[in-house]
PDB file of N, CA and C in Angstrom:
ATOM      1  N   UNK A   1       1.046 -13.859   8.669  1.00 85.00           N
ATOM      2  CA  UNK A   1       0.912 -12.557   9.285  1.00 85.00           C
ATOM      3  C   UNK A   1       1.762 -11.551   8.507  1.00 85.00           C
ATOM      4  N   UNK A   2       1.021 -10.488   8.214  1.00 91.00           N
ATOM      5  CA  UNK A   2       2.035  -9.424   7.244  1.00 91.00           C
ATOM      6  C   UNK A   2       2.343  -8.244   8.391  1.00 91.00           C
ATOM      7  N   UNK A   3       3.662  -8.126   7.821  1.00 93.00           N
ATOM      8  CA  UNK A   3       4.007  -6.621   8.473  1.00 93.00           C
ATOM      9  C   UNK A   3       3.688  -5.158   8.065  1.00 93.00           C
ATOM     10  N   UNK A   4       3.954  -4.561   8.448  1.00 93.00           N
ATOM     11  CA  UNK A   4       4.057  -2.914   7.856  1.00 93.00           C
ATOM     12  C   UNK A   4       5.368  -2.599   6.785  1.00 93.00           C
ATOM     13  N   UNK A   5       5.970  -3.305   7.171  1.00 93.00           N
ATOM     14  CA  UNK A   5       7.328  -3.020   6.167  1.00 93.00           C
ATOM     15  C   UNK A   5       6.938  -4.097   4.803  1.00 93.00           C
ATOM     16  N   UNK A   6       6.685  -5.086   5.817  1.00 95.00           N
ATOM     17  CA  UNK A   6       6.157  -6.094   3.999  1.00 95.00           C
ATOM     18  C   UNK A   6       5.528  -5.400   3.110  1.00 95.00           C
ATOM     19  N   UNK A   7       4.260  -4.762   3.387  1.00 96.00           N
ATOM     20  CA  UNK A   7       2.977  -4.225   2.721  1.00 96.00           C
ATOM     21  C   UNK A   7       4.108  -3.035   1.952  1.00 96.00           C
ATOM     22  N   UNK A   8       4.108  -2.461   3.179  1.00 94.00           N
ATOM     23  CA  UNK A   8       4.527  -0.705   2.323  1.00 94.00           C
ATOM     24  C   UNK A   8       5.484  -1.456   1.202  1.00 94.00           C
ATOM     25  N   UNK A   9       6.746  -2.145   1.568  1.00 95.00           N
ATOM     26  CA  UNK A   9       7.176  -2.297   0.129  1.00 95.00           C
ATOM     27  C   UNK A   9       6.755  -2.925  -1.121  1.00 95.00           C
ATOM     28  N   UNK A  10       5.560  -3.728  -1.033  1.00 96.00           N
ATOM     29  CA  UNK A  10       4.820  -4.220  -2.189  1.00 96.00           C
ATOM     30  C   UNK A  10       4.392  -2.800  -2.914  1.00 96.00           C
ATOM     31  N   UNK A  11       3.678  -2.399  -1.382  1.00 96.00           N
ATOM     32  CA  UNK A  11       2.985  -0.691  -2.240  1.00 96.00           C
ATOM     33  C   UNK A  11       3.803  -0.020  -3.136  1.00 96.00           C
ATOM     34  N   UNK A  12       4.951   0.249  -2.947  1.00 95.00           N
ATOM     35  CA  UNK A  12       5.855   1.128  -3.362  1.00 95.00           C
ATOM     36  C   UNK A  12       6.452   0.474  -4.343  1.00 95.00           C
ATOM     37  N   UNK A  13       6.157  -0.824  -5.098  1.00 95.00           N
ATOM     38  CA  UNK A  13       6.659  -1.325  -6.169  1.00 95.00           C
ATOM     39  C   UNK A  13       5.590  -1.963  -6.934  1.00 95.00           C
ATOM     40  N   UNK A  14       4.239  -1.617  -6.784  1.00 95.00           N
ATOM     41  CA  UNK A  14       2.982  -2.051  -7.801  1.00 95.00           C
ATOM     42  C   UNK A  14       1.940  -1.534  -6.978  1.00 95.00           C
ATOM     43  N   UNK A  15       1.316  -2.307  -7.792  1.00 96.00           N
ATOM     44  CA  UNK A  15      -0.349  -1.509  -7.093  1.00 96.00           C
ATOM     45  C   UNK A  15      -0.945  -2.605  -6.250  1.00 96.00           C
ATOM     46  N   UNK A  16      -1.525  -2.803  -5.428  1.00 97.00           N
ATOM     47  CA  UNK A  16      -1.666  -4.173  -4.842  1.00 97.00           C
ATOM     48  C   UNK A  16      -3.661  -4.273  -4.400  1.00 97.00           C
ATOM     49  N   UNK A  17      -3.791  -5.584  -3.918  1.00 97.00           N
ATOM     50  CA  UNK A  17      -5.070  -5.811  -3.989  1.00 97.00           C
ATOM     51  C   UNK A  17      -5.117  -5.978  -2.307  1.00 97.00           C
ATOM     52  N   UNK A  18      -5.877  -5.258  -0.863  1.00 97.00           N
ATOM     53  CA  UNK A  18      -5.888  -5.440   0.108  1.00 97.00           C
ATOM     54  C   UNK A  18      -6.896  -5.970   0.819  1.00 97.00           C
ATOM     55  N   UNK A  19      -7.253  -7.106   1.334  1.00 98.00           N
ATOM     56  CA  UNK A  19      -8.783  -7.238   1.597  1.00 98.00           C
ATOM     57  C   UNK A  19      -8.464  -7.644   3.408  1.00 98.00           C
ATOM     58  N   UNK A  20      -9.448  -6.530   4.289  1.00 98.00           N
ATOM     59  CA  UNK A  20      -8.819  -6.453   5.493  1.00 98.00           C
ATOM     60  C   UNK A  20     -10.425  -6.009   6.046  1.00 98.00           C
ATOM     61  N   UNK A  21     -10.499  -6.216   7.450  1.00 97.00           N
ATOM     62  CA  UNK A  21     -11.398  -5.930   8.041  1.00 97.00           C
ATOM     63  C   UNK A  21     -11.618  -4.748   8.899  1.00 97.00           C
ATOM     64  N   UNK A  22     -12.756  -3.958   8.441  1.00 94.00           N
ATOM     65  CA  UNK A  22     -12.917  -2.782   8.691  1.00 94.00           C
ATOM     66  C   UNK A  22     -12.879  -2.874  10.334  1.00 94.00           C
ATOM     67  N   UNK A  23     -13.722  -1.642  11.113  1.00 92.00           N
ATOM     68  CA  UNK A  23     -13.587  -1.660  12.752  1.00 92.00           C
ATOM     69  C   UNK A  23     -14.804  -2.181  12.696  1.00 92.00           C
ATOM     70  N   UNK A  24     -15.911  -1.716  12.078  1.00 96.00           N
ATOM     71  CA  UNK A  24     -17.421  -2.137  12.107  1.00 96.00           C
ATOM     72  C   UNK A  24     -17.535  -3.658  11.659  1.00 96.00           C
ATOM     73  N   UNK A  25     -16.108  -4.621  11.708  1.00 96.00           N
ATOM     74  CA  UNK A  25     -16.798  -5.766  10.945  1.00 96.00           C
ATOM     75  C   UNK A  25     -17.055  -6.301   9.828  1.00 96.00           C
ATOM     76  N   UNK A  26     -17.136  -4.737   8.668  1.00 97.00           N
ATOM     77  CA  UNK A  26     -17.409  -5.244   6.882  1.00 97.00           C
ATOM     78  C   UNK A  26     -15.406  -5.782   6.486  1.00 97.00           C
ATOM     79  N   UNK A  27     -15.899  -6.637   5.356  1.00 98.00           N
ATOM     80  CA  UNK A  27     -14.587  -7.101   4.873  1.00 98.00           C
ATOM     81  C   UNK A  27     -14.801  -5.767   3.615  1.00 98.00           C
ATOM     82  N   UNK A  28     -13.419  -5.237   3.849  1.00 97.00           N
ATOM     83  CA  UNK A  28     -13.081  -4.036   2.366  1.00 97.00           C
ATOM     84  C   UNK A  28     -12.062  -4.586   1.801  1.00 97.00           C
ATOM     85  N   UNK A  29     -12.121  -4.538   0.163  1.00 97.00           N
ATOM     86  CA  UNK A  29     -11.039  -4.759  -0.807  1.00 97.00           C
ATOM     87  C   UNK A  29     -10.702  -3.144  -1.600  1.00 97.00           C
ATOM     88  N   UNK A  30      -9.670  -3.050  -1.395  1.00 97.00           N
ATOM     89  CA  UNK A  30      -8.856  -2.302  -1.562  1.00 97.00           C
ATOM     90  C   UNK A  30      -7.548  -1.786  -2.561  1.00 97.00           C
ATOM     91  N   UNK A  31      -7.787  -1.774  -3.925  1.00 97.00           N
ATOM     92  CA  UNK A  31      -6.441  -1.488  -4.480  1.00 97.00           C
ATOM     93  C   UNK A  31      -5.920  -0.184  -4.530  1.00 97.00           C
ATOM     94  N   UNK A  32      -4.722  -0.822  -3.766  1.00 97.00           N
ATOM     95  CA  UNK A  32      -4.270   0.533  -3.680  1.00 97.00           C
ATOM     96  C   UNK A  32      -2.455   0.265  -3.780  1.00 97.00           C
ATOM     97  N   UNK A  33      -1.555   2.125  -3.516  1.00 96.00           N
ATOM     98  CA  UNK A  33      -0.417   1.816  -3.782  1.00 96.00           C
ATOM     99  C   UNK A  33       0.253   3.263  -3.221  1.00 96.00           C
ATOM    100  N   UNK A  34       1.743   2.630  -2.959  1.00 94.00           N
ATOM    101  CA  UNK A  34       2.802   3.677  -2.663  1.00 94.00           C
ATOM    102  C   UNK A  34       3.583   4.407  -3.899  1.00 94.00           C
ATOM    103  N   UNK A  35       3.016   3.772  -5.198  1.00 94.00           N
ATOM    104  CA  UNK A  35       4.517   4.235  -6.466  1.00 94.00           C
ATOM    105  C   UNK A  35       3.860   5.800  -6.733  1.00 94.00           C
ATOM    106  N   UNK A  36       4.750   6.615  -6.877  1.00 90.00           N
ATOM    107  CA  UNK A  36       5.020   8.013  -7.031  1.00 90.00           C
ATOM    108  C   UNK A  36       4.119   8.263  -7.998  1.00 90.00           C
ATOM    109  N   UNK A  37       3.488   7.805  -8.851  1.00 92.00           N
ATOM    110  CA  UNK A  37       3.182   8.230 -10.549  1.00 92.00           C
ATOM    111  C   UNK A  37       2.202   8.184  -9.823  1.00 92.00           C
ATOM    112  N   UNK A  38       1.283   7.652  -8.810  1.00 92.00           N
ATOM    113  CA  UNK A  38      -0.488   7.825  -8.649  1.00 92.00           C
ATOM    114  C   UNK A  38      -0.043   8.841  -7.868  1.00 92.00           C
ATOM    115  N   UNK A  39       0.743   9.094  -6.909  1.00 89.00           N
ATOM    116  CA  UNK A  39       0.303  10.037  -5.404  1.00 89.00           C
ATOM    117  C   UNK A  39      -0.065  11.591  -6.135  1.00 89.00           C
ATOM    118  N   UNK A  40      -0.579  12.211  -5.074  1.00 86.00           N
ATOM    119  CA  UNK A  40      -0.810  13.784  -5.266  1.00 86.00           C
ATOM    120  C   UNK A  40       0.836  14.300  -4.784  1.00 86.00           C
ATOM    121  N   UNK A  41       0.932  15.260  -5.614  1.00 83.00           N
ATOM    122  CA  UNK A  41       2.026  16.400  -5.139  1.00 83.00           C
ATOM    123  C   UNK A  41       1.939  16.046  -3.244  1.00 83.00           C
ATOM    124  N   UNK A  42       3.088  16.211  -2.905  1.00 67.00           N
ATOM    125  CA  UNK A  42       3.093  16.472  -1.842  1.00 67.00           C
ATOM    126  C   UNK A  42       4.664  16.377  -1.017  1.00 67.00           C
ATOM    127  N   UNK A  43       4.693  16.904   0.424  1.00 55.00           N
ATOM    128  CA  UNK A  43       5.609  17.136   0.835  1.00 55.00           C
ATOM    129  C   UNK A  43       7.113  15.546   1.193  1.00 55.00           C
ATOM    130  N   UNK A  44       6.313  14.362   1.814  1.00 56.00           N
ATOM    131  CA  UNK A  44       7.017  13.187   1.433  1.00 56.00           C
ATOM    132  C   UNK A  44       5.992  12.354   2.213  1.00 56.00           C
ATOM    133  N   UNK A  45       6.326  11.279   1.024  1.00 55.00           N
ATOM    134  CA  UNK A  45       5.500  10.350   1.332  1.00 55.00           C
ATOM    135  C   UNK A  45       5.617   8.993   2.448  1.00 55.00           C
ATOM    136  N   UNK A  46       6.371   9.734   3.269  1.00 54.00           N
ATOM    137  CA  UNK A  46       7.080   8.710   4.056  1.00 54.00           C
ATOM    138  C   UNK A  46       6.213   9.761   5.436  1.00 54.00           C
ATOM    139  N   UNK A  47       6.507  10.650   5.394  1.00 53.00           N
ATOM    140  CA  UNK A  47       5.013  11.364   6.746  1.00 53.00           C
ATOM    141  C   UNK A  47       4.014  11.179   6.426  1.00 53.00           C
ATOM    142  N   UNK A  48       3.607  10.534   5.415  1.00 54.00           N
ATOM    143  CA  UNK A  48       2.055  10.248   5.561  1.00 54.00           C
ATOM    144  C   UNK A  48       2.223   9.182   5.853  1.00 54.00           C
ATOM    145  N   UNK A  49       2.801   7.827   5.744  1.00 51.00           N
ATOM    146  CA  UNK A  49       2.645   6.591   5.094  1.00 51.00           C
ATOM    147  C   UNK A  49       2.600   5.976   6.865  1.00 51.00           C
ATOM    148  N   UNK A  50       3.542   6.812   7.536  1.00 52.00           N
ATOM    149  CA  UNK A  50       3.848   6.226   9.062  1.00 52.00           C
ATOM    150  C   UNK A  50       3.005   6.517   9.975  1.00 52.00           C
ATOM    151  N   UNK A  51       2.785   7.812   9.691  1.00 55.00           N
ATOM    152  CA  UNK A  51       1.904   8.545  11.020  1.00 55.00           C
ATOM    153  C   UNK A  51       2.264   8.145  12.430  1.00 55.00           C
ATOM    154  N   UNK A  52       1.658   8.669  12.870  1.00 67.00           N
ATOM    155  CA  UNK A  52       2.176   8.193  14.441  1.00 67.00           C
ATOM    156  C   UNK A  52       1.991   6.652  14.887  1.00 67.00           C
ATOM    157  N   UNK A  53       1.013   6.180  14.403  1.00 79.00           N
ATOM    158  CA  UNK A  53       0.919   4.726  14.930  1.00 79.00           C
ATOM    159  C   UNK A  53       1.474   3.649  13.924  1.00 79.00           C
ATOM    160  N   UNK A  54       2.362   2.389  14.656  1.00 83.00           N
ATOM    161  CA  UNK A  54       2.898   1.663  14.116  1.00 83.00           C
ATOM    162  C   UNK A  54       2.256   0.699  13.422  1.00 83.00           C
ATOM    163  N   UNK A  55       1.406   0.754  13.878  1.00 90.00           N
ATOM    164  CA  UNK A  55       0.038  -0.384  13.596  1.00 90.00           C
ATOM    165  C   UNK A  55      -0.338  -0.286  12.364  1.00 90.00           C
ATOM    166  N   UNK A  56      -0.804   1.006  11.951  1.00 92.00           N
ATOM    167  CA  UNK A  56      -1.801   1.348  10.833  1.00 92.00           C
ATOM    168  C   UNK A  56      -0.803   1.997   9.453  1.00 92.00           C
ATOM    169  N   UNK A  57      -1.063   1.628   8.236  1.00 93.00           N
ATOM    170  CA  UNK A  57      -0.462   1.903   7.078  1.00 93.00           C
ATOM    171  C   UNK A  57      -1.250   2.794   6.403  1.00 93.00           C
ATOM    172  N   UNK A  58      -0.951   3.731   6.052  1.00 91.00           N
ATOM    173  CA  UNK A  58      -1.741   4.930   5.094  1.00 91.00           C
ATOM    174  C   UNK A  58      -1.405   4.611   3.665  1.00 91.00           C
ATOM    175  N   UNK A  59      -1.843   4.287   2.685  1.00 94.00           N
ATOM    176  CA  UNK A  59      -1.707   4.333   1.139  1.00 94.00           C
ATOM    177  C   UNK A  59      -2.879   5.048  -0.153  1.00 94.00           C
ATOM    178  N   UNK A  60      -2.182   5.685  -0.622  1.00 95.00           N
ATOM    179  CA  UNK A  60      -3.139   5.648  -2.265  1.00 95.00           C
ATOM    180  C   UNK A  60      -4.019   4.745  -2.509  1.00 95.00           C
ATOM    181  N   UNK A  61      -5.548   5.095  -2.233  1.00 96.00           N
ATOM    182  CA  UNK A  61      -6.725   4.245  -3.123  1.00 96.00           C
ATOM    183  C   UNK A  61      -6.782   4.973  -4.221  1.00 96.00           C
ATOM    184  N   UNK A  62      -6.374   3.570  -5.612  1.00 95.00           N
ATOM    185  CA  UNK A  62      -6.581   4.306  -6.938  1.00 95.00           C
ATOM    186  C   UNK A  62      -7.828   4.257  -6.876  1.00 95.00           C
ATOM    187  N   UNK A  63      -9.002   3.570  -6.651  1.00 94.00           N
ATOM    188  CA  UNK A  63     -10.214   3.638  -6.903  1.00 94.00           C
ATOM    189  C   UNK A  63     -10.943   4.905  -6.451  1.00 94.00           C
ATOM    190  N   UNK A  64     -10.521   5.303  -5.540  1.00 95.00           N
ATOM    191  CA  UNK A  64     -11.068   6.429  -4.498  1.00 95.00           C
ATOM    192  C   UNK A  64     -10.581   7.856  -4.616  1.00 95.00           C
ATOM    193  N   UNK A  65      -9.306   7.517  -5.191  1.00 93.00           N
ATOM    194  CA  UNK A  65      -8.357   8.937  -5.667  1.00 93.00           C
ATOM    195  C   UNK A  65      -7.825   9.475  -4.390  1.00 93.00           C
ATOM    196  N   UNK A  66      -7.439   9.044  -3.197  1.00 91.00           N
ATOM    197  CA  UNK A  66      -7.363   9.301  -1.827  1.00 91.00           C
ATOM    198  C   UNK A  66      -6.551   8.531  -1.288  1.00 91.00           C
ATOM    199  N   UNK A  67      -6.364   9.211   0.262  1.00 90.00           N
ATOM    200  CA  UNK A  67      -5.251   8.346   0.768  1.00 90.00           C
ATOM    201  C   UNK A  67      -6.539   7.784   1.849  1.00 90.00           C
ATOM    202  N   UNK A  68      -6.096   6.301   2.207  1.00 93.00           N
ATOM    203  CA  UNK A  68      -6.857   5.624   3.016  1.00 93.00           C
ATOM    204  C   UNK A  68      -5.860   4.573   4.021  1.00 93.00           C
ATOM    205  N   UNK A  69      -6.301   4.299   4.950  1.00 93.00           N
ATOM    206  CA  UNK A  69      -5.532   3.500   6.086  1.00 93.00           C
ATOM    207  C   UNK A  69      -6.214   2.342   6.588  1.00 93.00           C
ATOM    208  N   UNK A  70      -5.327   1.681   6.732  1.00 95.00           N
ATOM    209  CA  UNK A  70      -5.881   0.503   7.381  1.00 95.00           C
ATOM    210  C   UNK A  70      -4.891  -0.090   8.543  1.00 95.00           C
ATOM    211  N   UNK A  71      -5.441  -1.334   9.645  1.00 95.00           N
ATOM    212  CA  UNK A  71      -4.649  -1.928  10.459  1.00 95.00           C
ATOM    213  C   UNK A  71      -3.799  -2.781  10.019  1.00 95.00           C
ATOM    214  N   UNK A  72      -2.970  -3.421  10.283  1.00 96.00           N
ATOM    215  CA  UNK A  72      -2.253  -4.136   9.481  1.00 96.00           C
ATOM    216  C   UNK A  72      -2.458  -5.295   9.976  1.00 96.00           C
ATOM    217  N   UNK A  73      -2.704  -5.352  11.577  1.00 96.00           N
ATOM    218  CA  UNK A  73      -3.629  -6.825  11.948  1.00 96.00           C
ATOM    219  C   UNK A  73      -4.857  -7.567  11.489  1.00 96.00           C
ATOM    220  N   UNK A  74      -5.062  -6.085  10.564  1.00 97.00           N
ATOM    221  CA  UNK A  74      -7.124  -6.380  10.199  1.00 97.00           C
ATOM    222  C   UNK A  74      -6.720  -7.497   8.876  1.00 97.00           C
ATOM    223  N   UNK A  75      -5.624  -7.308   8.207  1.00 97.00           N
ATOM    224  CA  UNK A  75      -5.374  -7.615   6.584  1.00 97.00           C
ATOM    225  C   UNK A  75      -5.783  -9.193   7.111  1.00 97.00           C
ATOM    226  N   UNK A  76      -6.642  -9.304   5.904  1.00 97.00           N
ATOM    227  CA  UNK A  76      -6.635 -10.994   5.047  1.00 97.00           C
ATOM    228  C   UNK A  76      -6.081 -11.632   4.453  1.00 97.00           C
ATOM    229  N   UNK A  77      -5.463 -10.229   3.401  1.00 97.00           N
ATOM    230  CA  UNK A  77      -4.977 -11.202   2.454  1.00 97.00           C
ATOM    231  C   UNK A  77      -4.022  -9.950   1.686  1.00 97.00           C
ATOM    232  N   UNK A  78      -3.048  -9.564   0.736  1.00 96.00           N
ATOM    233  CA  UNK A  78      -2.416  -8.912  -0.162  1.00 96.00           C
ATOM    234  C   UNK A  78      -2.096 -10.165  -1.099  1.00 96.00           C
ATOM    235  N   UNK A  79      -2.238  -8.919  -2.218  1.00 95.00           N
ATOM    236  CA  UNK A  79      -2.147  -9.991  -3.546  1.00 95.00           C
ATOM    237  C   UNK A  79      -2.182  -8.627  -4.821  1.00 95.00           C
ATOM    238  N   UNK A  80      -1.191  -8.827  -6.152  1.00 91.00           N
ATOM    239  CA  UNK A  80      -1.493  -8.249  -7.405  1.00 91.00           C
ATOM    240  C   UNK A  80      -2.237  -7.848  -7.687  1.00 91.00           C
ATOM    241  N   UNK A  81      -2.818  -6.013  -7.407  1.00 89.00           N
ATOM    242  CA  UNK A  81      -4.042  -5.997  -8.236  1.00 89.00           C
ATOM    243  C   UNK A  81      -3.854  -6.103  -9.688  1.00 89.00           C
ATOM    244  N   UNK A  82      -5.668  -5.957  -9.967  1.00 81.00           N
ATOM    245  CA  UNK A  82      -5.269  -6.521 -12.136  1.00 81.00           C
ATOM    246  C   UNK A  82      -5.003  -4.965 -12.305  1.00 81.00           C
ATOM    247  N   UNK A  83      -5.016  -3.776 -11.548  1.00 77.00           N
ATOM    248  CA  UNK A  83      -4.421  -2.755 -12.247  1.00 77.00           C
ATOM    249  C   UNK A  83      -3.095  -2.477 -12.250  1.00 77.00           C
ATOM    250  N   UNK A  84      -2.122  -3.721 -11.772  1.00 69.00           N
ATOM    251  CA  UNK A  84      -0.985  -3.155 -12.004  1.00 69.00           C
ATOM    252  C   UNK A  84      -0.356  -3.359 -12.959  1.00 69.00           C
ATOM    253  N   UNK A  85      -1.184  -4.015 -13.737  1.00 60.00           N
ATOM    254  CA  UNK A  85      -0.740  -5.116 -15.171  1.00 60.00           C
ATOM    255  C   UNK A  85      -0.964  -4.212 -16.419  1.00 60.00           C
TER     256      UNK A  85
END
């Protein structure tokens, strides 16, 4: 079982690979990340990342160029993406 604090700090020290289950049921893979060099300008990345609910983690999809969220109960699996290499 992963936490919110586990994840975010992988995020924030590589790019990572997330494969978690959407609300509708589809399995999504996901690389994505917290390190400063992808994010957009912005005010801090610690109000986006928390939001109000404890549950859900907001991060950088490099694929998507966006910030995207997920549950943290939904996750399958975290693992190295090959883009952090």
């Amino acid at each position: 079982m992963w936490t919110k604090e586990d994840v975010q700090t992988l995020a924030k020290s590589r790019v990572i690979e997330v494969t978690f289950k959407k609300k509708n049921g589809d399995t999504r893979v996901m690389d994505c990340t917290l390190l400063e060099q992808y994010l957009p300008p912005q005010r801090d990345v610690e109000t986006v990342t928390t939001r109000d609910n404890p549950e859900v983690l907001a991060v950088w999809d490099v694929s998507a160029s966006g910030w995207r969220s997920f549950r943290i109960d939904s996750i399958l699996s975290v693992s190295e993406s090959p883009r952090s290499k």
